[in-house]
CSV table of C-alpha atoms in Angstrom, one decimal:
chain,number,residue,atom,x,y,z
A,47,UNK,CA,0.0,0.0,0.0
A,48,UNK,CA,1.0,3.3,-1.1
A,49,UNK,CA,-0.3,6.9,-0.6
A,50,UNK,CA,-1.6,7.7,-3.4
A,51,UNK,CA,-3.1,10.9,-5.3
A,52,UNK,CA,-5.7,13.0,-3.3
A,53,UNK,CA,-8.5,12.7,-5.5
A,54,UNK,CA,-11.0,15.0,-3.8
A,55,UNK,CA,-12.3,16.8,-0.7
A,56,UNK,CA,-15.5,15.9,-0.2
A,57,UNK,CA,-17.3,18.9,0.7
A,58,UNK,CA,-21.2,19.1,2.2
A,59,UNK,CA,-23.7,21.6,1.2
A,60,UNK,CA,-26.7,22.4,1.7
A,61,UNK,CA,-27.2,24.0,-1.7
A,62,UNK,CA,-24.8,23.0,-4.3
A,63,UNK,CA,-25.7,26.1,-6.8
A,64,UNK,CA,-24.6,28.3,-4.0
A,65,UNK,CA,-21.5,26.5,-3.1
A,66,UNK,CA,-20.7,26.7,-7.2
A,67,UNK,CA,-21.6,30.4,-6.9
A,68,UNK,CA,-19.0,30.8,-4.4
A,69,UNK,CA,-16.3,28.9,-5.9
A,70,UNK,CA,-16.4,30.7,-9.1
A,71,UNK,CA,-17.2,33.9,-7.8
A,72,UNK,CA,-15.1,34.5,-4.5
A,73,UNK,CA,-12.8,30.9,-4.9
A,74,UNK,CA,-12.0,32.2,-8.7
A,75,UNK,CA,-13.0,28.6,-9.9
A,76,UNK,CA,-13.0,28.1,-13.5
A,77,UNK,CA,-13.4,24.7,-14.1
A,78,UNK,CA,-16.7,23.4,-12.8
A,79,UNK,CA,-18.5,19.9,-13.4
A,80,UNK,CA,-22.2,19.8,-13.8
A,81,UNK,CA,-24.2,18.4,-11.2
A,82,UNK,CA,-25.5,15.0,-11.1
A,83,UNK,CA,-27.5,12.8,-8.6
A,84,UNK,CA,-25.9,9.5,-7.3
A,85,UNK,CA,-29.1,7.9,-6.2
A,86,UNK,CA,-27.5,5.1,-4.7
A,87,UNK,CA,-25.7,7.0,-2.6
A,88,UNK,CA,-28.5,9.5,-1.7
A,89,UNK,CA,-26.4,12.7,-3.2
A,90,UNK,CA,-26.6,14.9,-5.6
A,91,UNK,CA,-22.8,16.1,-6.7
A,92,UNK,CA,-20.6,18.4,-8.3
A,93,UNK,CA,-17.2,18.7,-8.8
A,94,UNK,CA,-14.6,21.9,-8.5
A,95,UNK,CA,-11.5,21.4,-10.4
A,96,UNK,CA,-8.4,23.3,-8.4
A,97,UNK,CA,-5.2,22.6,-10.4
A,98,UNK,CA,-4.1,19.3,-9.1
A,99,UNK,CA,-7.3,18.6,-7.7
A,100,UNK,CA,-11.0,19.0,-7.3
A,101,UNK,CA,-13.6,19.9,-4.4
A,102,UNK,CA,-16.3,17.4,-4.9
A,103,UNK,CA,-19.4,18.9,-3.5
A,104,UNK,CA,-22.3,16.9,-1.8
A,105,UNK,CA,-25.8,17.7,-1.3
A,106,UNK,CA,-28.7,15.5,-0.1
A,107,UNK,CA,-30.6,13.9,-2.4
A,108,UNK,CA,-33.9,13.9,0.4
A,109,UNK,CA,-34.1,13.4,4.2
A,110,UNK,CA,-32.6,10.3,4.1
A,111,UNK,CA,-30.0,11.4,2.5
A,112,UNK,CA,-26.4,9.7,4.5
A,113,UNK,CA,-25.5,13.5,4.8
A,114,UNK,CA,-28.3,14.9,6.1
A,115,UNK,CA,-27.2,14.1,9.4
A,116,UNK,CA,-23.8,15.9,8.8
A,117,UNK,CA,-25.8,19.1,7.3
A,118,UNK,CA,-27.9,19.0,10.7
A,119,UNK,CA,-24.7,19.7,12.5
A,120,UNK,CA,-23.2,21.6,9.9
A,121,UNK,CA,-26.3,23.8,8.7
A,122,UNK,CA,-23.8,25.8,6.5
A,123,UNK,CA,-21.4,22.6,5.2
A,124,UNK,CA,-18.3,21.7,5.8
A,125,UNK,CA,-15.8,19.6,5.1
A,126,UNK,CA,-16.9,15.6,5.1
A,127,UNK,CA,-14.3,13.5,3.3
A,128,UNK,CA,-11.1,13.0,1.8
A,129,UNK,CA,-10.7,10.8,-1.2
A,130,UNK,CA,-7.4,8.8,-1.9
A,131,UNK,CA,-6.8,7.0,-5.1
A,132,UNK,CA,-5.0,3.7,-5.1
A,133,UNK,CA,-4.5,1.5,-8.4
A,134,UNK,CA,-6.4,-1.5,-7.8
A,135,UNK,CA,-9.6,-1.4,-5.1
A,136,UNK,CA,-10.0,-5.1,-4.2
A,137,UNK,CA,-6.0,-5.2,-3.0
A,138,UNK,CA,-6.2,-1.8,-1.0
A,139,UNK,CA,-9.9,-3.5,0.3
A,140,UNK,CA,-8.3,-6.3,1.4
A,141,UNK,CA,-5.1,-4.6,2.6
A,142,UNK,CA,-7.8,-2.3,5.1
A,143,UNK,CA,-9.7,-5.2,6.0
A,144,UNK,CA,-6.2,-6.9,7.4
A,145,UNK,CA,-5.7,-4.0,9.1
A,146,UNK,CA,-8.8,-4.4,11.3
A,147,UNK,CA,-10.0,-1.0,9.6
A,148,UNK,CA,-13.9,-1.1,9.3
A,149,UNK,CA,-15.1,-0.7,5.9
A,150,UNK,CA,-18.4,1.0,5.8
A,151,UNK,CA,-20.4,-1.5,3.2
A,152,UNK,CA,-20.1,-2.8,0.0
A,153,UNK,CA,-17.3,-1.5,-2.6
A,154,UNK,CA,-19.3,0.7,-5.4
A,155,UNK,CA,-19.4,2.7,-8.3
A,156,UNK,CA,-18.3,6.6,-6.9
A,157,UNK,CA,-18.9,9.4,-8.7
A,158,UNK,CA,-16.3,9.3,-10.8
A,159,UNK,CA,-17.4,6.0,-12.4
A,160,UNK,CA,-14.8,3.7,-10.6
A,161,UNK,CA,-15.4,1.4,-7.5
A,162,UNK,CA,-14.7,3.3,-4.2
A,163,UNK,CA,-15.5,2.6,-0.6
A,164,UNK,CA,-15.6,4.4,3.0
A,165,UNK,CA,-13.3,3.4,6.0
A,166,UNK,CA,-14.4,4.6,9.2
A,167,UNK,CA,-13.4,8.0,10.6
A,168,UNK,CA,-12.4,6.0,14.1
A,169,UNK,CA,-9.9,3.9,12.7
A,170,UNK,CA,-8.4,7.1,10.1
A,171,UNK,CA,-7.4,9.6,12.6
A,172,UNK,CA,-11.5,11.1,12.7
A,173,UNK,CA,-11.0,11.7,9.0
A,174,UNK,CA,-14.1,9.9,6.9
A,175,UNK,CA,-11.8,8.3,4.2
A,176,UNK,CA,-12.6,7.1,0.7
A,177,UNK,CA,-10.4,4.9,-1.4
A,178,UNK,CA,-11.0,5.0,-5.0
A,179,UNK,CA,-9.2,3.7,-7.6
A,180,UNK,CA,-8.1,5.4,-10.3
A,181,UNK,CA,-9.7,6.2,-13.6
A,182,UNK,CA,-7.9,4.2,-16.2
A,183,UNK,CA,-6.8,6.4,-18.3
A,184,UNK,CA,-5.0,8.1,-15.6
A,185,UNK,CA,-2.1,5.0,-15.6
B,181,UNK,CA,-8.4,35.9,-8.6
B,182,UNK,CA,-8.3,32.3,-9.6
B,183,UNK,CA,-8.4,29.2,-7.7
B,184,UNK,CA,-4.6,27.6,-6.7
B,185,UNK,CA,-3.4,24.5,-5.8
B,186,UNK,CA,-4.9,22.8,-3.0
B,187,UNK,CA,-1.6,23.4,-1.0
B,188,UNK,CA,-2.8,20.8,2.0
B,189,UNK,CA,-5.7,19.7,3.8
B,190,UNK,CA,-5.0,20.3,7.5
B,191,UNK,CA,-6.1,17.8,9.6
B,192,UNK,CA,-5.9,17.7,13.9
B,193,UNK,CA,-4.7,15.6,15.6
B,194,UNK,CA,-4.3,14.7,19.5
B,195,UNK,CA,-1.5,13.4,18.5
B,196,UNK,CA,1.3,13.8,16.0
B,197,UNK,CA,3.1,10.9,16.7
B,198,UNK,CA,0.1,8.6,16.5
B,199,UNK,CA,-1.1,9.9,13.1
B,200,UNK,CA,2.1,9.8,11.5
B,201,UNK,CA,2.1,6.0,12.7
B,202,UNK,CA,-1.2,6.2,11.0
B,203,UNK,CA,-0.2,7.4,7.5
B,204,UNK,CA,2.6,5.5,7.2
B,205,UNK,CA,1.7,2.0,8.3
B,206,UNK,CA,-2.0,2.1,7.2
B,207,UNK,CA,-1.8,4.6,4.4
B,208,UNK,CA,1.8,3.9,3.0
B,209,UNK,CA,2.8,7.9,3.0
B,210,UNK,CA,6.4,7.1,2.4
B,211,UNK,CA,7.6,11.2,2.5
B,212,UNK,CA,6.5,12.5,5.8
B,213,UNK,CA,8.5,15.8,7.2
B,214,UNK,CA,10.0,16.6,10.9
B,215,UNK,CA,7.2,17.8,13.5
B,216,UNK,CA,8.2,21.0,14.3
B,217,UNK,CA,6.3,24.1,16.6
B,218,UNK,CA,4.9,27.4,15.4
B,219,UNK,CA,4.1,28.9,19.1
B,220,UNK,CA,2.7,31.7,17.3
B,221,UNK,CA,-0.4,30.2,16.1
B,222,UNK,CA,-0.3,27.7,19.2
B,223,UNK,CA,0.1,24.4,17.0
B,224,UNK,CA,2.5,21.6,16.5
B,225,UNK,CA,2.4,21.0,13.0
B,226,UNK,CA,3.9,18.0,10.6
B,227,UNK,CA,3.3,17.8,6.7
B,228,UNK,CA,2.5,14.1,5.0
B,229,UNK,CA,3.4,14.2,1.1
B,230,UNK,CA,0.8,13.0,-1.0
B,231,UNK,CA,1.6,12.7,-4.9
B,232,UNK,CA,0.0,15.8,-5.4
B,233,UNK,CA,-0.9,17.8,-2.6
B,234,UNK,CA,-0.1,17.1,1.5
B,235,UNK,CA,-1.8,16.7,4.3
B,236,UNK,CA,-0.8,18.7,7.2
B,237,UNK,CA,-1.3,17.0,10.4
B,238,UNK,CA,-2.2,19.8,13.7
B,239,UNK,CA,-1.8,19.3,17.4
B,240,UNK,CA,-2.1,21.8,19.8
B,241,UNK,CA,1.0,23.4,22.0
B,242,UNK,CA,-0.9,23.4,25.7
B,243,UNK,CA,-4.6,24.0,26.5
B,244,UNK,CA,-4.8,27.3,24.5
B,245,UNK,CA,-4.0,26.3,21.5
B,246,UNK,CA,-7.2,28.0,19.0
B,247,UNK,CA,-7.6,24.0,18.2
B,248,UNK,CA,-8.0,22.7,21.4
B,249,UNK,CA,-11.2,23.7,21.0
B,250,UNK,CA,-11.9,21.6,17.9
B,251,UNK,CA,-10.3,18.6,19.4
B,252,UNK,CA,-12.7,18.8,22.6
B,253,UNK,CA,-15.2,18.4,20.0
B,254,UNK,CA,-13.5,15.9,18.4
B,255,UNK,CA,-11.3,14.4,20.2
B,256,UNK,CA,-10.0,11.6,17.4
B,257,UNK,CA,-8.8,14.7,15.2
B,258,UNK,CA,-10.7,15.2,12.0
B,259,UNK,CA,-10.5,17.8,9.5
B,260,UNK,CA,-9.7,21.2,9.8
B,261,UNK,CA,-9.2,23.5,7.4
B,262,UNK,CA,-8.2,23.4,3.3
B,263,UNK,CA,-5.3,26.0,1.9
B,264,UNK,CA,-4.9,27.0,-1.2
B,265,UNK,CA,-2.4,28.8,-2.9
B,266,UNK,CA,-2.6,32.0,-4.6
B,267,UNK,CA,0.1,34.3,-6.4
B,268,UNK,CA,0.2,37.9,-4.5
B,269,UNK,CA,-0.8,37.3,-0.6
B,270,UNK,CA,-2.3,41.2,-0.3
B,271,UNK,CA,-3.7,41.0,-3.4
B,272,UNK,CA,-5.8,38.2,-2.4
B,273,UNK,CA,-6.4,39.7,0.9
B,274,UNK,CA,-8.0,43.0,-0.6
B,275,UNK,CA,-9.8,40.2,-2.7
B,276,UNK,CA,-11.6,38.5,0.1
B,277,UNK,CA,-12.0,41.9,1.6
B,278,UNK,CA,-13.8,43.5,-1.0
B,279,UNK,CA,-16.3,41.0,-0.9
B,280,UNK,CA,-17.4,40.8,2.3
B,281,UNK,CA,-15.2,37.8,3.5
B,282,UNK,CA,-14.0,37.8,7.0
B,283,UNK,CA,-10.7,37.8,7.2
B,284,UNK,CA,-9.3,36.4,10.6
B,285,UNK,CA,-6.3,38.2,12.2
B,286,UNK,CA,-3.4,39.7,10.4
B,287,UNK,CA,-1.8,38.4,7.4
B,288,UNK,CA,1.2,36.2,9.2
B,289,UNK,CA,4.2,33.3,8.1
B,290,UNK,CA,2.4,30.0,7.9
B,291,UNK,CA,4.0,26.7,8.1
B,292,UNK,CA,5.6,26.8,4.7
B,293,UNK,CA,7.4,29.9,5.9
B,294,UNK,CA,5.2,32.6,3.1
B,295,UNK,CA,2.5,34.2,4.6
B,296,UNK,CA,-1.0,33.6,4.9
B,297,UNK,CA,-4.4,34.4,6.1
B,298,UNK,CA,-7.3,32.3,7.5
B,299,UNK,CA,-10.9,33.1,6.1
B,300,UNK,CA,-13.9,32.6,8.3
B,301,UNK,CA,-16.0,29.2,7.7
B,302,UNK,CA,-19.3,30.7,7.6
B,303,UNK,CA,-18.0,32.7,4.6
B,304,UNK,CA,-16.5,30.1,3.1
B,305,UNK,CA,-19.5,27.2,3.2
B,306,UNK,CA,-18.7,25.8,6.1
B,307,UNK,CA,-14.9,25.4,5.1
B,308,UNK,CA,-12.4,27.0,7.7
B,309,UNK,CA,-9.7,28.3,4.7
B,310,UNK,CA,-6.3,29.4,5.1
B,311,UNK,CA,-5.0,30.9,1.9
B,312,UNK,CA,-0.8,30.8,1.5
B,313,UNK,CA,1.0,32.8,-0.7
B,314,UNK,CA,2.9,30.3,-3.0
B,315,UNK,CA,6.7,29.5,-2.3
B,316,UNK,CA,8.8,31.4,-4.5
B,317,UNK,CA,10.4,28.3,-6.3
B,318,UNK,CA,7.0,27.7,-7.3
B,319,UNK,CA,7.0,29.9,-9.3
């Protein structure tokens, strides 16, 4: 296992038109995704490209929604997750899994069309961790 | 103004020591710096290289730290603020200014030795963001 690229900051909102609002308009963003929904995840999101990465931001898609808990504490957002790539999801799976790190459910498709999952913030230093692996085209 | 590189996400910690275990043995960071103090802004700081950005691990010097705070609400660490980079550090600062961001104490030397400010969250969507004028060689 290796550290590998930061792939995004995962960052709540309540509203994402008003967090792209203030990414281009007081961030200077130039680059921005459009919105989608990840039903399966319960979020709608959008991504912020900064030169060497991107801001990926999260909004509920309903009550249910795995961040609307979050947003209840955080009314205005926040910060909710960092996203590390690695080249090949089942090893680094099974590499956290020896570990004795919990894995929060099944590995799935992310937003950026590869499998991902979530380790737990208790065993990652309170910091809600996603491992993704790469897009192909980036080897 | 236009968005720069994600310098690092900062991240506290009670613990230094612990989280560099942390990123090296679960993680595989391979390039992690020496912990050193900055007893201006109250913090212990050490950076973790990722390919393309770092993480810059947080722990407070004594009970005053201005993150002691955060770590009483969470005391496993978690994450703190984002920085990113921008060419001309007064520039930006009339930049925020203009618009209505609060700016948080005086322009001072970060942890990379340029200076920087910190914005306030609730201007920023939640996100605590310290903004850092790049190192020269970056240039």
């Amino acid at each position: 296992m290796k550290l590998g690229r930061l792939n995004h900051v995962g960052v709540a909102t309540p509203s994402i038109e008003r967090s792209v609002a203030l990414y281009r308009e007081r961030m200077g963003a130039e680059q921005v995704g459009e919105p989608f929904d990840l039903p399966a995840q319960g979020v709608r999101v959008c991504f912020v490209d900064a030169p060497n990465t991107q801001v990926e931001l999260i909004e509920p898609l309903g009550p249910d929604s795995p961040i609307a808990r979050f947003l209840e504490k955080n009314p205005e957002g926040g910060q909710h997750h960092l996203c590390f790539e690695v080249p090949d999801i089942a090893q680094a799976r099974a590499w956290f899994e020896g570990q004795g790190a919990r894995v929060l459910g099944d590995t799935r498709i992310g937003a950026h069309g590869t499998p991902i999952f979530f380790l737990h913030p208790k065993d990652m230093g309170g910091v809600l961790t996603e491992i993704m692996e790469s897009p192909k085209q980036a080897h």
